[in-house]
């Protein structure tokens, strides 16, 4: 099974690297700068679960991509999606399965329109990782998982075949029979955390020390959960209790990656993660005043950054 990993940054580099380490047939679709880095230093992963250096991993650049692949693992940021699609489109054949690991849901519509819904699986991952100054992939916490599945539920021959390969990667791969529910629950958690920490410019523990902080955090979770429920994917009780506990943990340093990107003056996924949720809430007539304010301030940040 030939796997094309789009990009070799923190997410693609980690999961693709672990697959390559396990012996899977992996090729990284990268830009010239990253190709040179990987050819020179290899793909280096620093991780609590074990460091590894993969010398000269297989790479290809967009202008040389001619052959079809069995699986395309897509891990770009939402604002890079259009460029990513253009770059990997030649790799998509009649039987190619695309596994996107982007946050939210908007990307599914874009991928469906370009490649057809039958080629696009549901997918999500949970990992805290970054590239350091040496361009090494650094896993910040032991947490790591990758889940994927048919969007209409159940299993399939292709999902089982992909899972057989992915489970050897030692990153807690799972083939989900309810991947859309999983994706919505991740979106609820991520949007609650991102909207709260970017709006307040502080981690959870600091927000909790402020008057009304706990009510604010739980209110944001309620708004995001109500939007998911209106779409037909109400968060499960166990999920809601777990996330509520994470958002009310005193002294918690937890922030969203969007908060870290904003703090560093980098692009953020305002429209894809927060704006699309607001739009879906509006369509379902679900009031989301906290979420709406957070989206507005993110768009203000984007406007200031562009100017």
Backbone as a ProteinNet text record, in pm:
[ID]
protein_1_A
[PRIMARY]
XXXXXXXXXXXXXXXXXXXXXXXXXXXXXXXXXXXXXXXXXXXXXXXXXXXXXXXXXXXXXXXXXXXXXXXXXXXXXXXXXXXXXXXXXXXXXXXXXXXXXXXXXXXXXXXXXXXXXXXXXXXXXXXXXXXXXXXXXXXXXXXXXXXXXXXXXXXXXXXXXXXXXXXXXXXXXXXXXXXXXXXXXXXXXXXXXXXXXXXXXXXXXXXXXXXXXXXXXXXXXXXXXXXXXXXXXXXXXXXXXXXXXXXXXXXXXXXXXXXXXXXXXXXXXXXXXXXXXXXXXXXXXXXXXXXXXXXXXXXXXXXXXXX
[TERTIARY]
84.6	0	88.6	71.2	152.2	80.5	151.1	92.6	165.4	88.9	144.5	106	204.6	181.1	205.2	102	112.4	174.8	300.8	374.4	452.6	559.3	640.7	666.4	560.8	569.5	546.4	489.6	473.6	381.1	264.1	165.8	201.9	220.2	256.3	389.6	485.2	616.2	610.4	526	519.3	452.4	328.4	255.7	317.5	357.9	425	557.5	630.1	757.8	742.1	641	618.1	576.8	499.4	463.1	586.7	670.1	793.6	883.7	895.5	976	926.9	794.8	737.7	754.4	805.7	826.4	722.6	631.3	528.6	590	523.7	567.3	514.8	596.7	555.3	640.9	574.5	643.3	586.4	672.8	630.1	626	511.6	499	538.9	650	705.6	750	771.8	827	979.2	1044.8	1190.7	1271.7	1236.6	1315.7	1310.2	1191.2	1177.2	1244.6	1236.2	1304	1453.9	1512.5	1656	1689.9	1605.2	1628.6	1625.8	1528.2	1514.9	1628.4	1673.1	1784.6	1913.6	1928.5	2051.6	2053.2	1949.5	1949.2	1860.1	1780.4	1683.2	1559.6	1463.1	1343.2	1368.9	1378.7	1412.1	1287.8	1255.4	1142	1195.1	1161.5	1192.8	1062.3	1057.4	928.9	944.8	847.6	849.3	839.3	788.7	775.5	896.4	998.5	1119.7	1161.1	1287.8	1340.8	1376.8	1374.6	1415.9	1465.1	1567.2	1613.2	1599.7	1525.4	1501.6	1580.5	1695.9	1782	1715.2	1725.7	1681.8	1547.6	1440	1310.6	1262.5	1184.5	1136	1050.9	1084.6	1008.8	978.1	877.5	844.5	793.1	820	767.3	653.3	568.4	443	464.1	566.5	585.6	632.5	673.8	720.4	622.5	506	408.3	326.4	347.4	281.6	198.1	235.7	171.6	60	-35.8	-144.1	-96.9	-153.2	-124.8	-252.5	-235.7	-351.3	-415.7	-331.1	-379	-308.7	-385.7	-329.8	-363.6	-260.3	-278.7	-255	-362.4	-360.9	-362.7	-256.9	-245.3	-214.5	-249.9	-217	-310.6	-278.2	-368.3	-479.8	-594.1	-709.8	-679.6	-601.8	-573.5	-478.1	-418.5	-332.7	-403.3	-531.4	-600.3	-603.8	-638.7	-649.4	-516.4	-408	-275.9	-239.9	-275	-245	-319	-445.5	-524.4	-460.9	-420	-354.7	-229.1	-155.3	-28.7	-46.9	-145.5	-156.5	-259.1	-332.7	-437.4	-387.8	-268.2	-223.4	-206.1	-196.7	-178.7	-309.7	-421.7	-553.2	-605.9	-619.5	-674.7	-812.3	-867.5	-1003.4	-1023.3	-918.9	-934.5	-857.8	-811.8	-736.9	-830.5	-785	-857.3	-783.8	-855.8	-798.8	-840.5	-742.9	-770.6	-726.6	-820.5	-784.5	-781.3	-681.7	-668.3	-692	-758.2	-785.7	-894.7	-899.4	-1001.9	-1129.4	-1241.7	-1370.3	-1426.7	-1515	-1585.4	-1579.8	-1546.9	-1556.3	-1472.3	-1358.9	-1270	-1333.4	-1427.5	-1491.9	-1569.1	-1638.3	-1712.1	-1617.3	-1502.7	-1406.1	-1347.8	-1310.4	-1252.7	-1356.2	-1479	-1585.8	-1607.4	-1609.2	-1633.8	-1522.4	-1400.5	-1287	-1268.3	-1285.8	-1251.2	-1369.6	-1485	-1598.9	-1598.3	-1716.6	-1725.7	-1680.5	-1688.4	-1651.5	-1503.6	-1421.6	-1276.7	-1233.6	-1322.4	-1283.2	-1335.9	-1245.7	-1281.4	-1289	-1345.9	-1335.3	-1205.7	-1148.4	-1023.7	-998.1	-924.5	-885.3	-764.5	-690.5	-576.6	-572	-502.8	-480.2	-332.2	-263.6	-120.5	-77.8	15.6	76.3	218.4	242.7	373.5	406.7	535.7	580.5	713.2	756.8	891.5	979.1	1096.4	1186.4	1276.4	1370	1456.2	1542.9	1569.7	1648.6	1561.6	1432.5	1334.5	1311.6	1328.5	1296.3	1151.7	1087	951.5	961.2	898.2	905.3	764.3	746.1	619	625.5	530.9	538.3	481.9	388.6	324.9	309.9	295.3	283.4	157.1	53.8	-71	-46.5	-103.4	-93	-197.5	-277.9	-376.2	-416.4	-458.8	-509.1	-625.4	-740.2	-861.2	-918.1	-974.6	-1032.2	-1142.2	-1225	-1331.1	-1423.4	-1516.3	-1616.7	-1712.8	-1742.3	-1823.3	-1969.9	-2016.2	-2154.8	-2165.8	-2057	-2059.6	-2021.4	-1997.6	-1960	-1816.5	-1781	-1645.4	-1646.9	-1530.5	-1517.8	-1386	-1371.1	-1246.2	-1128.9	-1151.6	-1039.2	-998.6	-1095.4	-1062.5	-985.3	-1029.3	-957.9	-816.2	-798.3	-664.6	-572.8	-625.6	-545.2	-510.9	-607.6	-583.6	-473.2	-469.7	-365.7	-226.8	-211.9	-83.7	-62.2	-165.7	-151	-124.6	-181.3	-165.3	-20.8	59.6	201.1	282.4	220.7	293.3	313.2	251.7	270	228.1	114.2	61.5	-88	-132.2	-271.8	-369.2	-349.2	-440.8	-569.4	-680.8	-807.6	-893.8	-968	-1065.8	-1202.5	-1262.2	-1384.1	-1508.5	-1608.8	-1738.7	-1828.1	-1781.4	-1861.8	-1770.1	-1696.3	-1592.5	-1650.4	-1771	-1828.8	-1861.9	-1910.6	-1933.8	-1802.1	-1699.4	-1567.4	-1517.6	-1536.1	-1489.3	-1566	-1696.8	-1775.2	-1735.7	-1712.5	-1673.7	-1537.5	-1445.3	-1316.1	-1336.4	-1423.4	-1448.8	-1508.7	-1600.7	-1660.1	-1552.9	-1467.3	-1361.2	-1263.9	-1217.3	-1117.8	-1172.6	-1294.4	-1350	-1376.9	-1421.7	-1443	-1311.8	-1206.7	-1076.8	-1015.1	-1019.8	-958	-1031	-1163.6	-1240.7	-1218.2	-1210	-1192.6	-1052.7	-951.8	-815.2	-767.8	-813.2	-773.9	-847.7	-973.7	-1048.7	-993.6	-961.5	-911.4	-759.4	-692.8	-546.5	-479.7	-529.2	-476.9	-509.6	-432.7	-464.9	-585.5	-634.7	-755.7	-742.2	-630.8	-614.8	-624.6	-571.4	-577.9	-720.2	-788.3	-927.4	-1012.7	-987.3	-1066.8	-1048.8	-937.2	-915.4	-991	-1040.6	-1110.3	-1257.2	-1320.4	-1464.2	-1543	-1626	-1705.1	-1629.9	-1504.7	-1422.9	-1477.3	-1516.4	-1569.1	-1697.5	-1787.1	-1912.3	-1886.9	-1787.1	-1752.8	-1707.1	-1615	-1562.7	-1672	-1751.6	-1858.1	-1967.6	-1989.9	-2086.5	-2041.9	-1912	-1858.3	-1875.9	-1850.1	-1870	-2016	-2107.2	-2250	-2289.5	-2238.8	-2273.6	-2223.3	-2099.9	-2043.7	-2116	-2150	-2220.4	-2360.6	-2429.8	-2564	-2562.2	-2457.5	-2444.5	-2423.4	-2341.1	-2320.5	-2449.4	-2523.7	-2649.7	-2749.3	-2752.5	-2843.5	-2807.2	-2681	-2636	-2657.7	-2705	-2730.7	-2622	-2526.8	-2415.1	-2398.5	-2494.8	-2481.5	-2363.5	-2279.5	-2166	-2213.6	-2146	-2183.2	-2158.2	-2231.4	-2220.8	-2081.2	-2014.6	-1879.6	-1784.2	-1800	-1716.3	-1739	-1865.6	-1898	-1841.7	-1851.3	-1798.5	-1646.9	-1581.9	-1435.5	-1389	-1451.7	-1411.6	-1445.3	-1559.7	-1595.4	-1489.1	-1440.6	-1335.6	-1206.7	-1172.6	-1050.2	-1061.5	-1181.7	-1201.8	-1223	-1228.7	-1246.5	-1136.2	-1025.4	-912.9	-830	-832.6	-760.6	-611	-554.5	-411.7	-371.6	-467.7	-434.7	-361.8	-249.4	-177.9	-230.3	-339	-386.4	-430.6	-383.6	-428.9	-450	-508.9	-524.3	-405.3	-380	-273.2	-303	-431.6	-467.3	-420.1	-429	-378.2	-228.1	-156.6	-11.4	25.4	-50	-25.2	-52.4	-163.1	-198.1	-91.4	-46.5	54.2	185	212.2	335.8	317.8	198.3	173.9	159.2	121.4	110	-34	-56.5	-193.7	-272.7	-404.7	-492.6	-607.7	-668.9	-780	-914.2	-926.9	-1046	-1172.5	-1171.5	-1291.9	-1326.1	-1227.2	-1251.2	-1296.6	-1234.7	-1264.1	-1376.6	-1372.4	-1470.5	-1581	-1543	-1641.6	-1742.4	-1697.7	-1789.7	-1886.9	-1841.7	-1930.7	-2037.1	-1997.1	-2093.7	-2197.5	-2151.8	-2243.7	-2343.4	-2297.8	-2387.3	-2484.5	-2437.9	-2527	-2636	-2597.3	-2694.4	-2799.2	-2753.8	-2846.3	-2944.9	-2901.1	-2987	-3058.3	-3035.4	-3096.6	-3056.6	-2929.2	-2872	-2797.4	-2832.7	-2761.8	-2621.1	-2524.1	-2383.5	-2313.8	-2356.1	-2298.4	-2149.9	-2106.7	-1964.7	-1879.5	-1925.5	-1852	-1844.2	-1951.2	-1954.7	-1853.4	-1844.9	-1747	-1605.5	-1579.6	-1447.4	-1411.6	-1508.1	-1482.4	-1452.4	-1525.5	-1503.3	-1362.3	-1317.2	-1183	-1075	-1100	-1003.1	-993.5	-1108.4	-1106.1	-1038.4	-1054.7	-981.8	-830.9	-790.2	-649.1	-598.8	-675.9	-633.3	-618.4	-713.8	-706.8	-583.7	-554.1	-435.3	-308.2	-309.1	-189.5	-162.8	-267.6	-250	-208.3	-248.7	-213.4	-72.1
-119.1	0	124.7	210.1	331.4	448.3	514.1	622.8	752.7	854.8	987.3	1075.8	1126.3	1218.2	1359.2	1441.6	1577.3	1665.7	1697.5	1778.9	1694.3	1752.4	1684.8	1780.8	1852.6	1940.1	1861.2	1925.5	1859.8	1739	1755.9	1647.8	1543.4	1586.9	1492.9	1425.9	1504.1	1447.1	1341.5	1366.2	1268.3	1138.3	1148.2	1026.2	957.6	1036.9	976.9	914.3	980.5	926	795.6	789.7	664.5	552.6	584.8	483	436.6	531	495.7	411.6	445.9	370.3	226.5	206.6	72.3	-12.2	48.6	-25.6	0.7	93.1	124.8	198.5	187.9	252.9	396.1	488.1	626.2	720.2	815	923.1	1055.4	1153.6	1285.3	1382.6	1447.1	1553.3	1683.8	1742.2	1858.6	1964.3	2084.7	2193.5	2179.3	2252.8	2235.7	2254.7	2355.2	2379.6	2259.5	2205.9	2092.4	1968.6	1950.7	1837.6	1843	1962.9	1977	1947.3	1994.2	1968.1	1818.5	1749.1	1605.7	1526.6	1569.8	1502	1519.8	1635.5	1664.9	1603.9	1630.2	1590.2	1471.2	1430.4	1324.6	1379.3	1292.2	1328	1288.3	1388.2	1365.1	1386	1287.6	1294.9	1286.9	1388.1	1388.5	1363.7	1257.6	1216.4	1146	1165	1088.7	938.4	899	755.8	700.2	784.1	736.1	823.6	867	946.9	857.2	915.9	840.9	940.1	899.3	974.2	883.7	931.2	853.9	920	863.1	928	934.2	1050.9	1069.6	1002.7	1039.6	977.4	1006.9	917.8	938.8	1065.6	1151.6	1274.7	1291.8	1373.9	1412.2	1555.3	1630.9	1766.1	1768.1	1868	1868.4	1854.4	1918.2	1914.8	1779.1	1691.2	1557.3	1448.1	1485.9	1388.3	1339.2	1214.5	1159.5	1035.7	958.8	829.7	841.7	748.9	743.2	671.7	711.6	648.6	584.3	487.3	420.6	506.8	578.7	662.7	797.8	903.7	1037.8	1082.6	1105.4	1153.3	1303.4	1378.5	1523.6	1591.5	1667.9	1725.8	1874.4	1943.2	2084.9	2169.4	2296.7	2392.6	2425.8	2468.8	2496.1	2605	2706.5	2815.5	2773.6	2655.4	2602.1	2494.5	2471	2357.5	2367.5	2482.6	2494.8	2464.4	2519.6	2492.5	2344.7	2285.2	2143.5	2056.5	2087.9	2010.5	2016	2134.7	2147.6	2062.4	2056.3	1983.9	1832.5	1779.6	1633	1574.8	1656.8	1606.6	1500	1512.6	1408.4	1270.8	1266	1137.4	1064.2	1129.6	1071.8	997.6	864.5	781.6	729.5	640.2	590.5	524.5	462.3	390.2	454.3	577	645.5	684	661.7	706.8	826.1	936.9	1057.9	1064.5	1076.1	1086.8	1225.5	1318.5	1452.2	1457.3	1524.2	1538.9	1683.8	1762.7	1901.1	1909.8	2022.7	2045.1	2097.8	2074.9	2122.3	2032.1	2089.3	2011.2	2074.1	2200.2	2272.1	2208.9	2152.3	2092.9	1974	1905.4	1790.7	1834.3	1946.9	1998.8	2032.4	2091.3	2129.6	2005.2	1906.5	1783	1704.6	1699.3	1629.3	1692.7	1825	1895.1	1868.9	1851.4	1831.4	1685.8	1593.7	1454.3	1358.1	1403.9	1315.1	1257.3	1253.5	1209.9	1068.1	982.2	841.6	825	919.9	908.6	966.8	1039.6	1115.1	1048.2	996.8	939.3	1049.3	1017.3	1104.5	1075	1176.3	1153.1	1261.6	1226.1	1322.2	1267	1357.5	1314.2	1397.1	1345.2	1415.9	1404.4	1516.1	1518.1	1663.2	1684.5	1816.4	1805.9	1869.6	1859.1	1989	2011.5	2132.7	2104.1	2196.4	2191.5	2287.3	2240.6	2328.3	2404.5	2480.7	2563.4	2479.5	2356.7	2266.1	2192.8	2227.3	2167.1	2018.9	1984.8	1851.2	1849.2	1734.4	1717.9	1687	1770.7	1754.2	1726.7	1609	1576	1628.8	1716.5	1788	1709.7	1618.1	1537.6	1394.5	1296.5	1156.9	1128.1	1210.9	1188.8	1180	1076.1	1061	960.5	1000	908.9	958.2	864.6	895.5	801.9	860.9	782.8	818	721.8	745.2	641.9	667.1	572.3	622.8	535.2	573.2	674	779.5	886.2	847	746.3	701.4	592.5	565.2	467.5	328.2	241.2	104	93.8	-22.1	-48.2	-78.8	-108	-140.3	-211.5	-273.4	-342.1	-244.2	-124.4	-31.2	22.2	45.5	91	-16.5	-140.4	-249.3	-264.2	-248.3	-261.6	-148.7	-27.1	86.7	70.5	25.6	8.4	-94.4	-199.6	-301.2	-240	-142.5	-73.3	28.4	108	217	167.1	54.5	8.4	-29.5	-50.3	-81.6	43.9	161.3	286.2	324.5	251	274.7	416.2	462.1	593.2	585.6	470.3	453.8	481.4	411.7	423.8	348.2	399.5	329.3	350.6	246.9	253.2	269.5	386.7	421.1	389	331.5	308.3	431.5	535.7	657.4	779.6	788.3	890.7	1031.6	1049.4	1183.3	1233	1143	1180.2	1217.7	1139.8	1168.9	1305.8	1335.6	1462.9	1580.2	1563.9	1670.9	1693.1	1585.3	1601	1669.3	1634.4	1705.2	1852.6	1881.2	2020.3	2099	2037.2	2103.3	2136.7	2041.8	2067.1	2173.1	2155.8	2248	2389.8	2403.7	2538.3	2602.5	2524.1	2578.9	2631.3	2552.8	2590.7	2706	2697.3	2800.5	2933.7	2929.4	3053.3	3119.5	3040.9	3095.3	3151.5	3075.5	3118.5	3230.8	3233.6	3344.6	3472.6	3460.8	3580.2	3640.2	3555.9	3603.5	3619.9	3571.8	3580.5	3519.7	3403.1	3339.6	3191.2	3111.2	2969.2	2948.9	2826.9	2793.4	2831.1	2795.8	2820.9	2967.1	3053.6	3197.4	3248.7	3201.2	3242.1	3206.1	3090.7	3044.9	3134.1	3204	3290.1	3421.7	3454.5	3581.5	3567.2	3674	3668.4	3627.3	3525.8	3478.4	3388.4	3359	3279.8	3140	3072.7	2937.1	2937.4	3029.7	3037.3	3067.4	3151.2	3183.8	3059.1	2983.8	2864.1	2760.5	2734.5	2635.3	2686.1	2817.1	2872.8	2856.4	2872.4	2851.1	2705.4	2613.3	2471.7	2441.6	2503	2482.3	2528.9	2643.3	2695.3	2602.5	2557.4	2468.3	2333.8	2283	2155.4	2165.4	2277.5	2295.8	2301.1	2358.7	2364	2224.5	2145.3	2007.5	1926.9	1945.1	1873.4	1910	2037.5	2081.6	2020	1984.2	1919.5	1768.6	1717.3	1574.4	1496	1565.9	1498.3	1550.7	1527.5	1574.9	1506.4	1583.6	1522.1	1422.2	1309.4	1205.1	1252.7	1194.3	1235.3	1222.4	1110.7	1090.1	1194.9	1225.9	1328.6	1463.1	1499.3	1629.5	1642.3	1536.6	1540.4	1553.7	1482	1488.4	1628.6	1684.8	1816.6	1923.2	1910.2	2004.6	2004.1	1885.2	1874.9	1941.3	1927.8	1989.7	2142	2193.1	2337.3	2401.6	2322.1	2376.2	2330	2284.2	2236.4	2355.1	2380.9	2495.8	2486.1	2597.9	2603.7	2543.9	2502.9	2437.3	2532.5	2487.9	2571.5	2552.9	2479.5	2439.1	2559	2561.4	2656.4	2578.6	2643.9	2582.8	2620.5	2539	2573.4	2706.3	2739.4	2867.9	2983.1	2965.4	3066.7	3084.3	2972.7	2981.4	3046.7	3015.3	3078.3	3228.6	3264.8	3406.6	3480.6	3420.8	3485.3	3507.3	3419.5	3430	3514.8	3570.2	3652.4	3574.2	3446.5	3359	3356.1	3302.5	3285.3	3193.4	3212.8	3128.9	3078.3	2968.9	2906.9	2962.7	3094.6	3158.9	3114.8	3118.1	3085.2	2937.7	2853.6	2709.9	2652.3	2694.8	2636.1	2709	2842	2920	2975.4	3037.5	3100.3	3002.4	2887.2	2787.6	2737.4	2726.8	2684.6	2792	2918.5	3027.3	3022.4	2999.4	2993	2879.2	2764.7	2650.5	2677.9	2746.1	2783.4	2878.3	2975.2	3069.2	2996.4	2902.7	2828.7	2747.4	2699	2618.6	2703.4	2835.6	2928.7	2896.5	2861.9	2837.9	2963.8	3025	3146.5	3114.1	3186	3163.1	3298.1	3376.3	3511.1	3509.4	3417.6	3412.8	3374.4	3272.4	3225	3334.8	3410.1	3515.9	3626.7	3663.4	3765.4	3715.5	3589.1	3533.3	3537.4	3503.6	3505.8	3647.9	3743.6	3882.8	3927.5	3894.6	3939.2	3867.2	3742.9	3673.4	3737.9	3783.1	3850.7	3987.5	4053	4177.8	4150.4	4042.9	4004.5	3979.8	3907.9	3878.9	4007.2	4100	4225.5	4306	4311.7	4383.8	4317.7	4185.6	4112.2	4137.7	4142.1	4162	4304.1	4398.6	4538.6	4570.8
0	0	0	-101.8	-116.2	-49.9	42.3	121.9	89	51.7	29.5	147.3	217.8	328.6	276.6	280.6	228	334.8	314.9	410.4	508.9	560.1	662.2	776.4	816.4	932.3	1059.3	1160.2	1289.9	1281.3	1219.7	1216.3	1111	987.1	881.4	906.9	959	987.5	1095.3	1198.9	1307.1	1261.4	1214.3	1178.9	1057.2	957.9	842.9	880.9	972	1016.6	1092.1	1178.3	1251.1	1155.9	1054.5	955.5	879	838.3	767.4	856.3	982.8	1078	1090.2	1076.7	1089.6	964	858.1	734	626.8	650.4	551	432.2	318	194.4	195.5	245.7	266	181.8	117.6	46.5	97	120.7	167.9	50.3	32.1	-67.6	-0.4	-42.6	26.4	-73.7	-21	-100.2	-106.8	-198.2	-216.2	-89.2	-6.4	114.3	207.9	228.6	319.3	260.9	130	65.9	92.3	84.1	108.4	253.9	344.7	487.5	516.7	461	487.7	423.3	306.8	241.3	319.5	383.2	456.1	595.7	674.7	816.4	844.8	747.8	772.4	841.1	861.3	938.6	1083.3	1169.3	1309.9	1394.1	1477.2	1569.2	1711.2	1792.2	1935	2009.3	2086.6	2142.4	2276.6	2368.2	2493.4	2471.1	2355.1	2326.1	2251.5	2232.1	2167.4	2049.7	2050.7	1940.2	1822.3	1704.2	1585.7	1481.3	1406.5	1290.3	1169	1069.8	947.5	835.2	798.5	698.5	561	498.4	360.1	330.5	398.2	373.1	231.1	171.9	34.6	24.9	-68.6	-89.5	-237.5	-264.4	-400.9	-396.3	-500.2	-511.8	-612.3	-600.2	-674.9	-825	-880.6	-1025.8	-1075.9	-983.2	-1021.2	-981.3	-929.6	-882.3	-1001.5	-1038.4	-1157.8	-1128.8	-1027	-1001.8	-898.9	-907.9	-810.2	-683.8	-570.1	-442	-388.6	-299.1	-238.8	-131.2	-55.5	54.3	48.1	65.7	82.6	224.3	305.1	442.3	441.9	469	453.1	589.4	619.2	753.3	750.8	641.9	631.8	717.8	733.1	795.9	696.4	749.7	665	562.1	600.7	507.4	395.7	405.7	299.2	216.8	243.1	181.1	29	-25.4	-171.1	-239.3	-185.7	-243.5	-229.2	-115.9	-94.3	-195.1	-219.1	-315	-453.3	-494.4	-624.6	-631.8	-523.1	-524.7	-526.9	-452.7	-446.5	-542.9	-614.3	-704.2	-802.2	-861.7	-954.1	-889.8	-756.9	-688.3	-664.8	-691.2	-661.4	-783.6	-767.4	-872.6	-836.6	-916.1	-893.4	-757.1	-702.8	-576.1	-460.6	-477.5	-371.7	-257.6	-135.1	-15.6	42.7	61.9	120.9	267.3	355.9	500	546.1	561.5	609.2	761.4	816	960.3	1004.1	919.6	952.2	1058.1	1127.1	1228.3	1164.6	1232.9	1182.8	1075.9	991.5	889.1	750.8	742.4	616.3	506.4	543.5	443.9	373.2	440.4	375.5	252.1	260.7	145.5	31.3	64.6	-38.2	-105.7	-27	-82.4	-162.2	-111.8	-184.6	-321.8	-326.5	-452.2	-553.4	-506.8	-597.5	-636.8	-540.5	-567.1	-560.7	-512	-493.2	-353.3	-291.2	-152.3	-128.7	-229.2	-210.7	-180.8	-221.4	-199.2	-64.5	1.7	120.9	247.3	329.2	457.8	563.4	677.5	793.1	865.6	928.7	1000.9	1103.7	1205.9	1309.2	1383.9	1445.9	1526.2	1653.5	1751.5	1877.8	1910.5	1901.3	1932.1	1952.6	2041.5	2058.6	2005.5	1892.2	1827.7	1757.7	1737	1670.3	1600.8	1516.2	1460.8	1540	1583.5	1656.8	1560.3	1613.5	1528.7	1436.5	1476	1391.5	1289.7	1284.8	1193.7	1225	1351.4	1398.8	1447.5	1433.6	1484.5	1633.4	1715.6	1860.6	1912.8	1972	2037.2	2179.7	2214.6	2341.5	2459.1	2432	2536.2	2485.5	2575.9	2531.5	2449.9	2462.6	2390.3	2239.8	2176.8	2031.7	1984.3	1888.8	1831.9	1694.2	1611.9	1478.3	1451.1	1420	1395.9	1259.3	1191.7	1059	1034.9	934.8	905.2	796.5	756.9	657.5	719.1	646	701.6	721.4	649.7	669	775	846.6	955.4	909.1	1005.7	973.1	926.4	876.2	830.8	681.5	627.4	485.5	464.6	348.6	318	315.9	261.2	251.6	388.7	475.7	610.3	685.5	672	740.6	686.8	555.6	496.7	543	547.2	593.8	741.5	820	963.8	988.3	907.4	924	912.4	823.8	809.3	921.2	949.2	1045.8	1188	1223.7	1361.1	1392.7	1291.1	1312.7	1344	1328.9	1348.5	1493.1	1585.1	1728.5	1768.9	1712.7	1753.1	1784.5	1832.7	1874.2	1759.6	1648.4	1535.3	1564.9	1516	1531.2	1408.2	1371.9	1264	1329.4	1311.8	1383.5	1302	1369.1	1307.7	1317.1	1385.2	1405.1	1397.5	1288.8	1278.7	1274.5	1219.2	1216	1356.9	1441.3	1581.4	1647.9	1620	1676.1	1630.9	1502.9	1449.1	1510.1	1527	1586.8	1732.7	1805.9	1946.1	1956.7	1868.8	1871.1	1838.8	1742.3	1703.7	1820.6	1892.2	2008.9	2111.7	2142.8	2241	2190.5	2067.2	2013.5	2004.3	1953.1	1937.7	2072.9	2170.5	2305	2362.4	2350.6	2404.8	2326.3	2192.9	2110.6	2124.7	2119.3	2130.7	2266.2	2371	2505.5	2527.7	2495.2	2527	2435.5	2310	2222.9	2260.2	2299.3	2337.6	2466.3	2562.9	2691.2	2695.1	2589.7	2581.5	2703.7	2745.7	2866.8	2866.5	2939	2953.3	3044.2	3046.3	3121.8	3268.6	3331.2	3474.3	3510	3425	3451.5	3432.5	3330.2	3307.6	3428.7	3486.3	3600.7	3723.8	3734.1	3851.2	3841.2	3722.1	3702.6	3740.4	3788.2	3817.4	3692.5	3706.2	3593.3	3497.5	3527.8	3435.6	3411.5	3519.8	3505.3	3424	3453.8	3378.7	3231.9	3206.3	3067.3	2992.4	3051.7	2986.5	2961.9	3063.3	3048.1	2953.9	2952.9	2859.2	2715.2	2690.1	2555.6	2514.6	2607.5	2579.7	2550.1	2624.3	2600.1	2460.1	2417.4	2285	2174.6	2186.8	2084.4	2083.6	2201.8	2211.4	2152.9	2177.5	2123.6	1971.3	1915.4	1769.6	1712.2	1778.7	1734.4	1744.3	1851.5	1869.4	1759.8	1721.6	1616.2	1481.7	1463.9	1340.9	1343.3	1456.1	1467.3	1535.5	1596.8	1663	1806.1	1892.9	2031.1	2099.8	2167.2	2237.1	2342.2	2348.3	2444.2	2586.7	2681.4	2821.1	2876.3	2846.2	2897.6	2840.8	2712.9	2650.2	2718.2	2736.4	2793.8	2935.1	3013.3	3149.4	3148.8	3059.4	3053.1	3012.7	2911	2863.9	2967.7	3032.7	3139	3247.9	3281.7	3382.1	3338.2	3209.8	3158.2	3158.2	3134.4	3126.5	3264.5	3367.5	3503.2	3597.8	3541.2	3623.3	3671.2	3800.1	3855.6	3826.8	3786.1	3758.2	3624.5	3543.8	3417.4	3322.9	3265	3167.6	3025.5	3011.2	2879.1	2795.5	2671.8	2570.9	2442	2343.3	2211.5	2123.2	2021.1	1927.2	1858.3	1841.8	1783	1871.3	2002.4	2095.3	2077.3	2065.2	2049	1915.4	1809.9	1679.6	1686.4	1749	1761.7	1842	1951.4	2036.5	1961.8	1863.9	1786	1660.1	1641.2	1523.4	1394.9	1405.1	1288.5	1237.4	1118	1069	1161.5	1165.4	1247.7	1162.1	1207.6	1134.8	1184	1180.9	1235.2	1162.9	1031.8	955.5	964.7	955.9	948.2	1082.2	1190.7	1321.9	1394.4	1394.1	1469.9	1379.1	1269.1	1182	1125	1083.5	1027.2	1133.4	1257.2	1365.1	1391.6	1386.4	1402	1289.8	1167.4	1053.6	1068.9	1116.9	1136.1	1250.5	1353.9	1463.1	1413.8	1332.2	1277.2	1193.6	1110.6	1024.8	1106.8	1222.3	1309.7	1414.3	1409.1	1505	1649.6	1666.6	1799	1841.8	1954	1997.4	2047.7	1993.6	2033.1	2054.4	2152.2	2169.9	2204.8	2289.1	2326.5	2204.7	2134.7	2016.9	1910.5	1895	1794.7	1828.3	1955.4	1995.5	1969.9	2000.4	1978.1	1829.8	1744.9	1600.8	1553	1604.1	1565.5	1601.2	1723.3	1761.2	1681.4	1639.2	1554.6	1417.3	1364.4	1234.8	1245.5	1360.1	1383.2	1383.7	1453.2	1455.1	1313.1	1232.4	1094.8	1014	1030.8	956.4	996.8	1126.6	1172	1123.7	1122.6	1078.1	929.3	848.4	704	670	759.3	732.6	780.3
[MASK]
+++++++++++++++++++++++++++++++++++++++++++++++++++++++++++++++++++++++++++++++++++++++++++++++++++++++++++++++++++++++++++++++++++++++++++++++++++++++++++++++++++++++++++++++++++++++++++++++++++++++++++++++++++++++++++++++++++++++++++++++++++++++++++++++++++++++++++++++++++++++++++++++++++++++++++++++++++

